[in-house]
Short mmCIF file of N, CA, C and O in Angstrom, two decimals:
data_model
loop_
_atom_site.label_atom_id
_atom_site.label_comp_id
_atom_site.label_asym_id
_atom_site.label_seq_id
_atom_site.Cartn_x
_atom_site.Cartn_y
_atom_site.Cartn_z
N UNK A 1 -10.05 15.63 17.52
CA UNK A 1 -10.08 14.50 16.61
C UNK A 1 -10.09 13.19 17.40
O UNK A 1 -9.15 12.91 18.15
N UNK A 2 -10.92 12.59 17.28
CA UNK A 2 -10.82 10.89 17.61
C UNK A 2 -9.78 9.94 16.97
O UNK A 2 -9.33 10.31 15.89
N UNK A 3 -9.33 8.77 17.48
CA UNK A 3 -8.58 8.17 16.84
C UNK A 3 -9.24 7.51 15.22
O UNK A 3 -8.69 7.55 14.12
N UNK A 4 -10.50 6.99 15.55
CA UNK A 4 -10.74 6.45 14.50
C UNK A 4 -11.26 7.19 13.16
O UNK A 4 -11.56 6.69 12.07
N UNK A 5 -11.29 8.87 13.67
CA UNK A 5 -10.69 9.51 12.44
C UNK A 5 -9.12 9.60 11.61
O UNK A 5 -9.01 10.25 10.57
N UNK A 6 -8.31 9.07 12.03
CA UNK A 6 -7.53 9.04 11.52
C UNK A 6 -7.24 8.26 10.23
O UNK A 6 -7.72 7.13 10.31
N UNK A 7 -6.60 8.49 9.05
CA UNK A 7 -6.66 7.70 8.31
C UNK A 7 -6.15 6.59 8.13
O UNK A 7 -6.69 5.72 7.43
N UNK A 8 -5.13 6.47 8.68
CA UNK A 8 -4.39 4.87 8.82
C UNK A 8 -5.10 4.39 9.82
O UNK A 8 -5.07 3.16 9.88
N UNK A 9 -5.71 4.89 10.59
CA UNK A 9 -6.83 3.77 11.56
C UNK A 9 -7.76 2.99 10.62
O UNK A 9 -7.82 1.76 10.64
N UNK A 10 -8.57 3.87 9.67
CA UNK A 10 -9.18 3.59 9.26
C UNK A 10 -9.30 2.55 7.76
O UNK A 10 -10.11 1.65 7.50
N UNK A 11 -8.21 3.07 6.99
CA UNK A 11 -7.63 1.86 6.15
C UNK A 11 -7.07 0.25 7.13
O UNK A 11 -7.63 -0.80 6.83
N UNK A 12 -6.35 0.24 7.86
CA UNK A 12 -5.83 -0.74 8.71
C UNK A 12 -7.40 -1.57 8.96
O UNK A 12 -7.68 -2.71 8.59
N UNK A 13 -8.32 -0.55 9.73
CA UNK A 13 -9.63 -1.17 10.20
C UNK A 13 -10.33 -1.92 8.98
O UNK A 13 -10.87 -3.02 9.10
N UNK A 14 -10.26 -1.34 7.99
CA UNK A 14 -10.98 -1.88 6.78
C UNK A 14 -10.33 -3.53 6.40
O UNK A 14 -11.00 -4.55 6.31
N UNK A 15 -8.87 -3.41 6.22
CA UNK A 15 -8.31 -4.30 5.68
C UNK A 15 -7.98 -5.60 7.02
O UNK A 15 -7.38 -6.67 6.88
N UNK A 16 -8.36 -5.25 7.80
CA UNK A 16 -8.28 -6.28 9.20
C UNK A 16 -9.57 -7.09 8.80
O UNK A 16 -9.59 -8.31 8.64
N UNK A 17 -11.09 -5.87 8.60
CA UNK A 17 -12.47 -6.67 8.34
C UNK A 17 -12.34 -7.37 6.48
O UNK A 17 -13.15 -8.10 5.90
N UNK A 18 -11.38 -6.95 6.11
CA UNK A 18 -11.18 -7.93 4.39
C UNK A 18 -10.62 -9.25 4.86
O UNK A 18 -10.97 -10.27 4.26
N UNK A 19 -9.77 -9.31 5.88
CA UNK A 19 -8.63 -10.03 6.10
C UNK A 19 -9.91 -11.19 6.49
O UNK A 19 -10.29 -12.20 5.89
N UNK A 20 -10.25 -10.66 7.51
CA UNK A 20 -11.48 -11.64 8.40
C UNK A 20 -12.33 -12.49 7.44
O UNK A 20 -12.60 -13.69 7.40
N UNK A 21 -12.66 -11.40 6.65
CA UNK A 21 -14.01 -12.36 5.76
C UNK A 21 -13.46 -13.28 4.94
O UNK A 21 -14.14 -14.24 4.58
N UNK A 22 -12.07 -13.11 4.51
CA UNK A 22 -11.33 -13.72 2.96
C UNK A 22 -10.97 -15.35 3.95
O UNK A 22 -11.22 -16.44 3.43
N UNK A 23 -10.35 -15.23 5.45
CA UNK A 23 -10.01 -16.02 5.94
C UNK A 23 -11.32 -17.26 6.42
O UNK A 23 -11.13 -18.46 6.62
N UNK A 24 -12.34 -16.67 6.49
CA UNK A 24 -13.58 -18.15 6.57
C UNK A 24 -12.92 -18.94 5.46
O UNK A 24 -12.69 -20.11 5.77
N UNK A 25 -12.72 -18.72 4.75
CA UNK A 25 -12.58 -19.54 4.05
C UNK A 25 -11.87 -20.36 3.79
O UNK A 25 -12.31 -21.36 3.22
N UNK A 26 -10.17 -20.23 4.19
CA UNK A 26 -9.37 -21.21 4.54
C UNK A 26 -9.63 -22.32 5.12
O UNK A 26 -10.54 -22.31 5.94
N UNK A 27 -9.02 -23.37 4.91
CA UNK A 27 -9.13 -24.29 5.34
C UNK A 27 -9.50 -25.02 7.28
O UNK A 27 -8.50 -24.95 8.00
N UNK A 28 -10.21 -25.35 7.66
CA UNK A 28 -10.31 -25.97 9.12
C UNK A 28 -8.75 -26.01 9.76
O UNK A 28 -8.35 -25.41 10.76
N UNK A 29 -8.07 -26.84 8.93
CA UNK A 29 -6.52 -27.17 9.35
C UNK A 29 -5.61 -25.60 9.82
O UNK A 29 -4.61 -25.60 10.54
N UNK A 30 -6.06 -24.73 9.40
CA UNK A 30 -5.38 -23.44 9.60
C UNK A 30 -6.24 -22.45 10.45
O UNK A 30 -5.90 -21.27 10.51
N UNK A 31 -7.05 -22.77 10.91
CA UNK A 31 -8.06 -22.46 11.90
C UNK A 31 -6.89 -21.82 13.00
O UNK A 31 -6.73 -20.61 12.87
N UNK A 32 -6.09 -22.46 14.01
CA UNK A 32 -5.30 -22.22 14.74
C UNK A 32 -3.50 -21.70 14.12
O UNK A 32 -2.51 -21.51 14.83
N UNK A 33 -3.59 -21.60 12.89
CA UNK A 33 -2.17 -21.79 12.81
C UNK A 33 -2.13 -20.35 11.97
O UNK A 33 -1.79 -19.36 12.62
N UNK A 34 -2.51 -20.18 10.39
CA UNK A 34 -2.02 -19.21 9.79
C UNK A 34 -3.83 -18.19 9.60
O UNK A 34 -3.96 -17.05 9.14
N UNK A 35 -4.48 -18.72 9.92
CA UNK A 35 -6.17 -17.84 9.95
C UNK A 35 -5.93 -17.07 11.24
O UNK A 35 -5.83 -15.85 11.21
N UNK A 36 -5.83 -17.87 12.54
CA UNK A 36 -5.64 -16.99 13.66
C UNK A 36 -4.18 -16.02 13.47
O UNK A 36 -4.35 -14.82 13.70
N UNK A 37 -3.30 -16.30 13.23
CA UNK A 37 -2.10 -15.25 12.89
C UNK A 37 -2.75 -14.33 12.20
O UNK A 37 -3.29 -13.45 12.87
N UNK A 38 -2.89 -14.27 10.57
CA UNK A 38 -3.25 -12.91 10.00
C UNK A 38 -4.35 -12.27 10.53
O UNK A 38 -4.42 -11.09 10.17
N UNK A 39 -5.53 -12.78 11.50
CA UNK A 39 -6.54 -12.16 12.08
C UNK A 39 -6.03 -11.11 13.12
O UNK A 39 -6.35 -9.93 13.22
N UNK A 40 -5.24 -11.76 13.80
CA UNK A 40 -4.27 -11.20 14.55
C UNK A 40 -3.45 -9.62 14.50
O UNK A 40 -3.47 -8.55 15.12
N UNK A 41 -2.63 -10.36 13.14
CA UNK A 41 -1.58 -9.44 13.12
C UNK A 41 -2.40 -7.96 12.45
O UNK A 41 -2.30 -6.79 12.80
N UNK A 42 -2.90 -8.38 11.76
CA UNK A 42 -3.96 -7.54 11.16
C UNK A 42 -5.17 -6.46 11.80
O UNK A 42 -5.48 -5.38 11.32
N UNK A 43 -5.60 -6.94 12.71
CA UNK A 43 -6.10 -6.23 13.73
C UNK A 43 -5.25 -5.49 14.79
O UNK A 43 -5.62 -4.51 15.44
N UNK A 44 -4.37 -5.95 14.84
CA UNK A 44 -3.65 -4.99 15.96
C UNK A 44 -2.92 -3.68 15.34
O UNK A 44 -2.38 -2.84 16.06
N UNK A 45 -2.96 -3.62 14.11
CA UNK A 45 -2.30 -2.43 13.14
C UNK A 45 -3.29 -1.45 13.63
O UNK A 45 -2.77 -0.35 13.82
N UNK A 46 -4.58 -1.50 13.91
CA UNK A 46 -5.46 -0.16 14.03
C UNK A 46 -5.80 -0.70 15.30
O UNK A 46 -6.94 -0.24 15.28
N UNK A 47 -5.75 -1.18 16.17
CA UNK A 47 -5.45 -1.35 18.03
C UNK A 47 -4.23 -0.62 18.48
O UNK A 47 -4.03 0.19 19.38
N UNK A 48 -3.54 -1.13 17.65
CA UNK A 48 -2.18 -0.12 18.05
C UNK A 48 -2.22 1.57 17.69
O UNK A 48 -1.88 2.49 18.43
N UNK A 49 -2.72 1.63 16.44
CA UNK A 49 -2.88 3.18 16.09
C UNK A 49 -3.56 3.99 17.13
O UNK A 49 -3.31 5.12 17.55
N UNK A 50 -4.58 3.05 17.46
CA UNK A 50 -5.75 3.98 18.92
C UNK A 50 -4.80 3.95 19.66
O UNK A 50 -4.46 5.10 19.90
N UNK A 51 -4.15 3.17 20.19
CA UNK A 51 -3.60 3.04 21.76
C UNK A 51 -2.24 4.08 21.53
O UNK A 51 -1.73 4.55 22.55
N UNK A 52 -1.57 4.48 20.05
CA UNK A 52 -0.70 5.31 19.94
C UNK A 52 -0.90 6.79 20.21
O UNK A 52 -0.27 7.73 20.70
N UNK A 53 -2.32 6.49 19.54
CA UNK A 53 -3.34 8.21 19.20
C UNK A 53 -3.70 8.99 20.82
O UNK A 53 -3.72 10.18 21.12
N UNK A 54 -3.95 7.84 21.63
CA UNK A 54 -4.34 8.14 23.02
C UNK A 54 -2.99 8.39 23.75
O UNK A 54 -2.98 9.44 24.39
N UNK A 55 -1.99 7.75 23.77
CA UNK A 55 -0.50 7.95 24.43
C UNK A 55 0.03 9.45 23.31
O UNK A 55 1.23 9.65 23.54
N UNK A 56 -0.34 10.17 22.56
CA UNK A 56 0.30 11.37 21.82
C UNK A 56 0.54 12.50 22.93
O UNK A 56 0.98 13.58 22.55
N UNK A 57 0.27 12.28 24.40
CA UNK A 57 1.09 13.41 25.25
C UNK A 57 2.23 12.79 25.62
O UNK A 57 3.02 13.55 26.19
N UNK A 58 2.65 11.56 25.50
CA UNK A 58 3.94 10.91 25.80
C UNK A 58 4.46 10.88 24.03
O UNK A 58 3.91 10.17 23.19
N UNK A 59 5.58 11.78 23.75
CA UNK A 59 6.31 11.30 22.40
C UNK A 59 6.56 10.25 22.48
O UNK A 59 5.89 9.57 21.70
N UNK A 60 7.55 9.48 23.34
CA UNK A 60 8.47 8.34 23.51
C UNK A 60 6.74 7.25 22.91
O UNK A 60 6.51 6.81 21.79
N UNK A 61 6.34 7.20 23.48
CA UNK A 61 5.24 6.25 23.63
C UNK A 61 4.21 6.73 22.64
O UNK A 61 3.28 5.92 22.72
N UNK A 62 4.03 7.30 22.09
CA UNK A 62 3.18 7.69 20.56
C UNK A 62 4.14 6.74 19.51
O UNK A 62 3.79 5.69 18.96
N UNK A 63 5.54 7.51 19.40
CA UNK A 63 6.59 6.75 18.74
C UNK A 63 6.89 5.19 18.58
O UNK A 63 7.27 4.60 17.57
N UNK A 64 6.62 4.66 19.87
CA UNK A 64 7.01 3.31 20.07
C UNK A 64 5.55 2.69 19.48
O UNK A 64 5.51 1.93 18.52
N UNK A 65 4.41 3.11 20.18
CA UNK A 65 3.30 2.22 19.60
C UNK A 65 3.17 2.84 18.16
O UNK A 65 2.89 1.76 17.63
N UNK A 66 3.17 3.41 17.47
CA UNK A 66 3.15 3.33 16.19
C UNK A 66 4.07 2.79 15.31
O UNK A 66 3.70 2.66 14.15
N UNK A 67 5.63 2.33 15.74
CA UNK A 67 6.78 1.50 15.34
C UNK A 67 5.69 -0.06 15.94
O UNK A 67 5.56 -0.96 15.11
N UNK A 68 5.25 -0.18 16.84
CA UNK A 68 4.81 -1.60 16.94
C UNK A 68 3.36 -1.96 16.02
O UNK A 68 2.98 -3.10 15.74
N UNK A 69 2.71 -0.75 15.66
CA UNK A 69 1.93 -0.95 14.32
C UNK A 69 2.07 -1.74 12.92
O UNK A 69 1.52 -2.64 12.28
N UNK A 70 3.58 -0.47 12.82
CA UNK A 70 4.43 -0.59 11.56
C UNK A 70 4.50 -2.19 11.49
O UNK A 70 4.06 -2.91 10.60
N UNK A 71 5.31 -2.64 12.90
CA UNK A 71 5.80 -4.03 12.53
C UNK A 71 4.61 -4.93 12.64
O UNK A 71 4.91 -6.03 12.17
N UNK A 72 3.74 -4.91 12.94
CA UNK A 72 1.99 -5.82 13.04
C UNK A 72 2.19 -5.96 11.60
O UNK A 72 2.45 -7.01 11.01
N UNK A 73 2.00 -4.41 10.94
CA UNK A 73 1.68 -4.33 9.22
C UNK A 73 2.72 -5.16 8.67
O UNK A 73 2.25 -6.18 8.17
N UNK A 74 3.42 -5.11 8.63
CA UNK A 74 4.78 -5.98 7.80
C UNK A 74 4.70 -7.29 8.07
O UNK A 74 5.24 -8.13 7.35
N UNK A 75 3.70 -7.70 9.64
CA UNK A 75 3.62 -9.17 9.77
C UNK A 75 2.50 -9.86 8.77
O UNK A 75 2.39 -10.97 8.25
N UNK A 76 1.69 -8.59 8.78
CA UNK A 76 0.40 -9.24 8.22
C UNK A 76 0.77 -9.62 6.80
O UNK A 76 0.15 -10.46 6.14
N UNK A 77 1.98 -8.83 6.31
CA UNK A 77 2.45 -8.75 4.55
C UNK A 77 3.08 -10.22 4.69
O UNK A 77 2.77 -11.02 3.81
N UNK A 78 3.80 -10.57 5.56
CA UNK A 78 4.32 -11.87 6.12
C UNK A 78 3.51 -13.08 5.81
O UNK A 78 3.91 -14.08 5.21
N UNK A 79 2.24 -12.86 6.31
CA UNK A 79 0.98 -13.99 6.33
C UNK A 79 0.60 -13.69 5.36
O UNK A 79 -0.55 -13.97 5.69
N UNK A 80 0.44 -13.24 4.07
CA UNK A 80 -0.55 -12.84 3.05
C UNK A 80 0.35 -13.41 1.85
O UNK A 80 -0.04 -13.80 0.75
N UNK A 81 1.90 -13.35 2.45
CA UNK A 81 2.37 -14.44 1.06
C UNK A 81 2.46 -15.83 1.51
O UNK A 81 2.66 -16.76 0.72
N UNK A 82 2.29 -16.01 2.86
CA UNK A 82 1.80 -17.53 3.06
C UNK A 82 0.50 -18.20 2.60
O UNK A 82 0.46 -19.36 2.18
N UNK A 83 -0.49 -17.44 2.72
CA UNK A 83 -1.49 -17.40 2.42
C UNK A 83 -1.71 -17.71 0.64
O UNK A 83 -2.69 -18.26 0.15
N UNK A 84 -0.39 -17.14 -0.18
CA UNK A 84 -0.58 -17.13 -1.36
C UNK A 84 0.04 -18.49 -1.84
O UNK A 84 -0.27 -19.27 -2.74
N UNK A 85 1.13 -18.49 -0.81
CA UNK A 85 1.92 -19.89 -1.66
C UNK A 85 1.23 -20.99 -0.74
O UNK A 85 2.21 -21.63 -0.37
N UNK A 86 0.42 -21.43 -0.31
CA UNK A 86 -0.50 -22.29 -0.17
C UNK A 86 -1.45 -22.09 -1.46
O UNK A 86 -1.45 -22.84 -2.43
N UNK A 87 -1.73 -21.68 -1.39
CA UNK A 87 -2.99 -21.37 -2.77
C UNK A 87 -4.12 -21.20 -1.83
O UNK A 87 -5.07 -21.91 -2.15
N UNK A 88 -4.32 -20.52 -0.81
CA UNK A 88 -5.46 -19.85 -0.32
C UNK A 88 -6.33 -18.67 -0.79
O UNK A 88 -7.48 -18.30 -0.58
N UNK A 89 -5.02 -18.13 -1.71
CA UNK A 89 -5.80 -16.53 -2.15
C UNK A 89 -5.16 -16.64 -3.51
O UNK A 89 -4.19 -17.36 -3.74
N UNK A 90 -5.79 -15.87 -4.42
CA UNK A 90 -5.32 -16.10 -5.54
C UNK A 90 -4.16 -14.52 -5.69
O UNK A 90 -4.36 -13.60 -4.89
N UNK A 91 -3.25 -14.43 -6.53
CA UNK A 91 -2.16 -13.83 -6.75
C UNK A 91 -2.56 -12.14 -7.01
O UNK A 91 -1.77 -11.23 -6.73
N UNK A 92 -4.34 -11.86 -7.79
CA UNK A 92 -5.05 -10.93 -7.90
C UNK A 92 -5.31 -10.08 -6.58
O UNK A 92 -5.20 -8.86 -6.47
N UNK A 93 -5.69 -11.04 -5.53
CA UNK A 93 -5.95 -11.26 -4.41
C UNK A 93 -4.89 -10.47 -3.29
O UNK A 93 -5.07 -9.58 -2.45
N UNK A 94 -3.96 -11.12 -3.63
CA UNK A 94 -2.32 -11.16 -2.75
C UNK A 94 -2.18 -9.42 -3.15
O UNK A 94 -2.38 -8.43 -2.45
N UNK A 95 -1.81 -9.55 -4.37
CA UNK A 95 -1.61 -7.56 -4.78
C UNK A 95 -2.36 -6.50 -4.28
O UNK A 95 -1.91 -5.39 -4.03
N UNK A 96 -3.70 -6.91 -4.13
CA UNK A 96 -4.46 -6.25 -3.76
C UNK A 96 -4.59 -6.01 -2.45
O UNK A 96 -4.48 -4.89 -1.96
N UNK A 97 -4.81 -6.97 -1.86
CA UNK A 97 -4.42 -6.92 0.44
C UNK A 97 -3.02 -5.96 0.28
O UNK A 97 -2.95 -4.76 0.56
N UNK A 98 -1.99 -6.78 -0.20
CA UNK A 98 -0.25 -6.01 0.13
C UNK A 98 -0.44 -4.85 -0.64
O UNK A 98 0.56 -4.17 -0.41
N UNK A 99 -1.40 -4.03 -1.69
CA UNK A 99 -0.70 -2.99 -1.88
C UNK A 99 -1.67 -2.17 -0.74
O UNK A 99 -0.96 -1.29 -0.24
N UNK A 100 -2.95 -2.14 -0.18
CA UNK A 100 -3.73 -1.89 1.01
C UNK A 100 -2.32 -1.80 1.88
O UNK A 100 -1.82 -0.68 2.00
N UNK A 101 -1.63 -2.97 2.51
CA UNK A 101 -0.96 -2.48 3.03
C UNK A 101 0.20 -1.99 3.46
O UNK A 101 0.63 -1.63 4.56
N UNK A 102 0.74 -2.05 2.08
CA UNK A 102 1.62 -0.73 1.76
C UNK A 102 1.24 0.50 1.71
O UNK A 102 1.92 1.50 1.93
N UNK A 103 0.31 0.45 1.45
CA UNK A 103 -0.62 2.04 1.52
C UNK A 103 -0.80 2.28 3.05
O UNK A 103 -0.63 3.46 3.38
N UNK A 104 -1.05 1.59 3.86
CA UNK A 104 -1.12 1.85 5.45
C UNK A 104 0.09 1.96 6.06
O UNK A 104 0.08 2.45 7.19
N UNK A 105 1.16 1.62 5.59
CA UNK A 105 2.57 1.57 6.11
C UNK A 105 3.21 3.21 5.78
O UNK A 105 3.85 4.00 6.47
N UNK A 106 2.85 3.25 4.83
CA UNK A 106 3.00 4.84 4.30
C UNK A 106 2.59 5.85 4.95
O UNK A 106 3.21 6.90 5.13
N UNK A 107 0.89 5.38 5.54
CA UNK A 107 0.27 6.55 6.52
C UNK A 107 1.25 6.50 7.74
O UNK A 107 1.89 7.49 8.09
N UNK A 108 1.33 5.28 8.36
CA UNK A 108 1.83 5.52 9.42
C UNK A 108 3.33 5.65 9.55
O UNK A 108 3.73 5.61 10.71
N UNK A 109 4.26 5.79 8.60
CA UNK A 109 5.10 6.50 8.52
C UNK A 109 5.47 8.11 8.50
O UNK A 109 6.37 8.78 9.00
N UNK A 110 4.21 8.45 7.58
CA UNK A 110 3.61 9.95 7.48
C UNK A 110 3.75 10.43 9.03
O UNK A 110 4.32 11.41 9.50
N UNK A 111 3.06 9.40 9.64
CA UNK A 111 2.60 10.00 10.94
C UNK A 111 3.44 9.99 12.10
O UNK A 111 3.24 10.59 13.15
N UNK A 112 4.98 8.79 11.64
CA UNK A 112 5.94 8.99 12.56
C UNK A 112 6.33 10.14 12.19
O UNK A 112 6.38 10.92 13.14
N UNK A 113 6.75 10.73 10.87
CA UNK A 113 8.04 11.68 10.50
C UNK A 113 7.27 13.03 10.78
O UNK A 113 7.82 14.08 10.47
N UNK A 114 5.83 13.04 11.44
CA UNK A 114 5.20 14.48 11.18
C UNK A 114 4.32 14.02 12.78
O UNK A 114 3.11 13.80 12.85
N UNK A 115 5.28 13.96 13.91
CA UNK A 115 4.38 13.68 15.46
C UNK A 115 3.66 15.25 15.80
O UNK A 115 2.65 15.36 16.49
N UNK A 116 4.24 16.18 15.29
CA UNK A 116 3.48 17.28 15.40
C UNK A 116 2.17 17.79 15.03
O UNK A 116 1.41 18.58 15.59
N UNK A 117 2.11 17.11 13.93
CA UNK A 117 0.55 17.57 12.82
C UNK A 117 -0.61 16.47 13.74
O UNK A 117 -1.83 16.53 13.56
N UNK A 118 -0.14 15.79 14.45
CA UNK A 118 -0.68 14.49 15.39
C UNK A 118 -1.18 14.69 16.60
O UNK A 118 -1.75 13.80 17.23
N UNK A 119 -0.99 16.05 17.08
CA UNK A 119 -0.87 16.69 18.60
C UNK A 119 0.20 16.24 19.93
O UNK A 119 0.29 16.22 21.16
N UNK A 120 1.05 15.84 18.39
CA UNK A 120 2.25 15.06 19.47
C UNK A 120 3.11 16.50 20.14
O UNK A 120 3.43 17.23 19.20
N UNK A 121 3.59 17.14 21.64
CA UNK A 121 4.16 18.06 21.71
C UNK A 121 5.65 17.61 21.38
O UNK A 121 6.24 16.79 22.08
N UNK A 122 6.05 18.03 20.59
CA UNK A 122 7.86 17.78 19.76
C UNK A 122 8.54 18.96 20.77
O UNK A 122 8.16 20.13 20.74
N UNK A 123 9.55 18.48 21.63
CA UNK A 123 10.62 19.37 22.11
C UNK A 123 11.65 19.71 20.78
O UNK A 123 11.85 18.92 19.86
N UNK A 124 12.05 20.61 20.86
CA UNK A 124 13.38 21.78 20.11
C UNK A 124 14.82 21.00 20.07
O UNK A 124 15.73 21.26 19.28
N UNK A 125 14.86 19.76 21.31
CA UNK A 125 16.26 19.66 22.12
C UNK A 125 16.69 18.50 20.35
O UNK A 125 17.79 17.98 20.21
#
């Protein structure tokens, strides 16, 4: 299996390229401040999943980069209600990105509590 078969790669990947297109549109003034953040945080949720998927002969380090996913995702939920209470995105808008990624937070929880089904080798100890 490749990483970018995976399914939380692949939701994460999707909602990084929603994130991108929704953000042209913000304002110039946020160009550097809250556009580059959620581009950011948002993309590294499925950067991190590959770089977790490839480290799966190290547990410790499958574990850790997919906890540093988790927290990317929760940043991006971070920027998406900034995004709302500016009035950049409308509230239709907001539900729809955060429940995407709540739905990705879920996979990759799946995928901490189950490192085995992952080709992670799990010691007994």
């Amino acid at each position: 299996m490749r990483f970018q078969d995976l399914l939380a790669y692949k939701k994460s990947f999707s909602l990084a390229m929603k994130i991108f297109n929704i953000t042209k549109q913000f304002p110039k003034e946020e160009t550097y401040s809250l556009t580059d953040q959620i581009r950011r945080s948002s993309r590294s949720v499925p950067v991190t999943i590959a770089e977790a998927y490839r480290k799966r002969i190290y547990p410790k380090h499958f574990y850790s980069k997919l906890t540093d996913s988790d927290g990317e995702n929760s940043e991006t939920q971070v920027w998406l209600e900034f995004a709302l209470s500016c009035k950049y995105i409308s509230i239709e808008l907001y539900q729809e990105l955060l429940n995407e990624s709540f739905e990705i937070g879920k996979l990759i929880n799946y995928m901490l509590l189950n490192l085995g089904k992952f080709g992670v080798k799990v010691s007994d100890q």
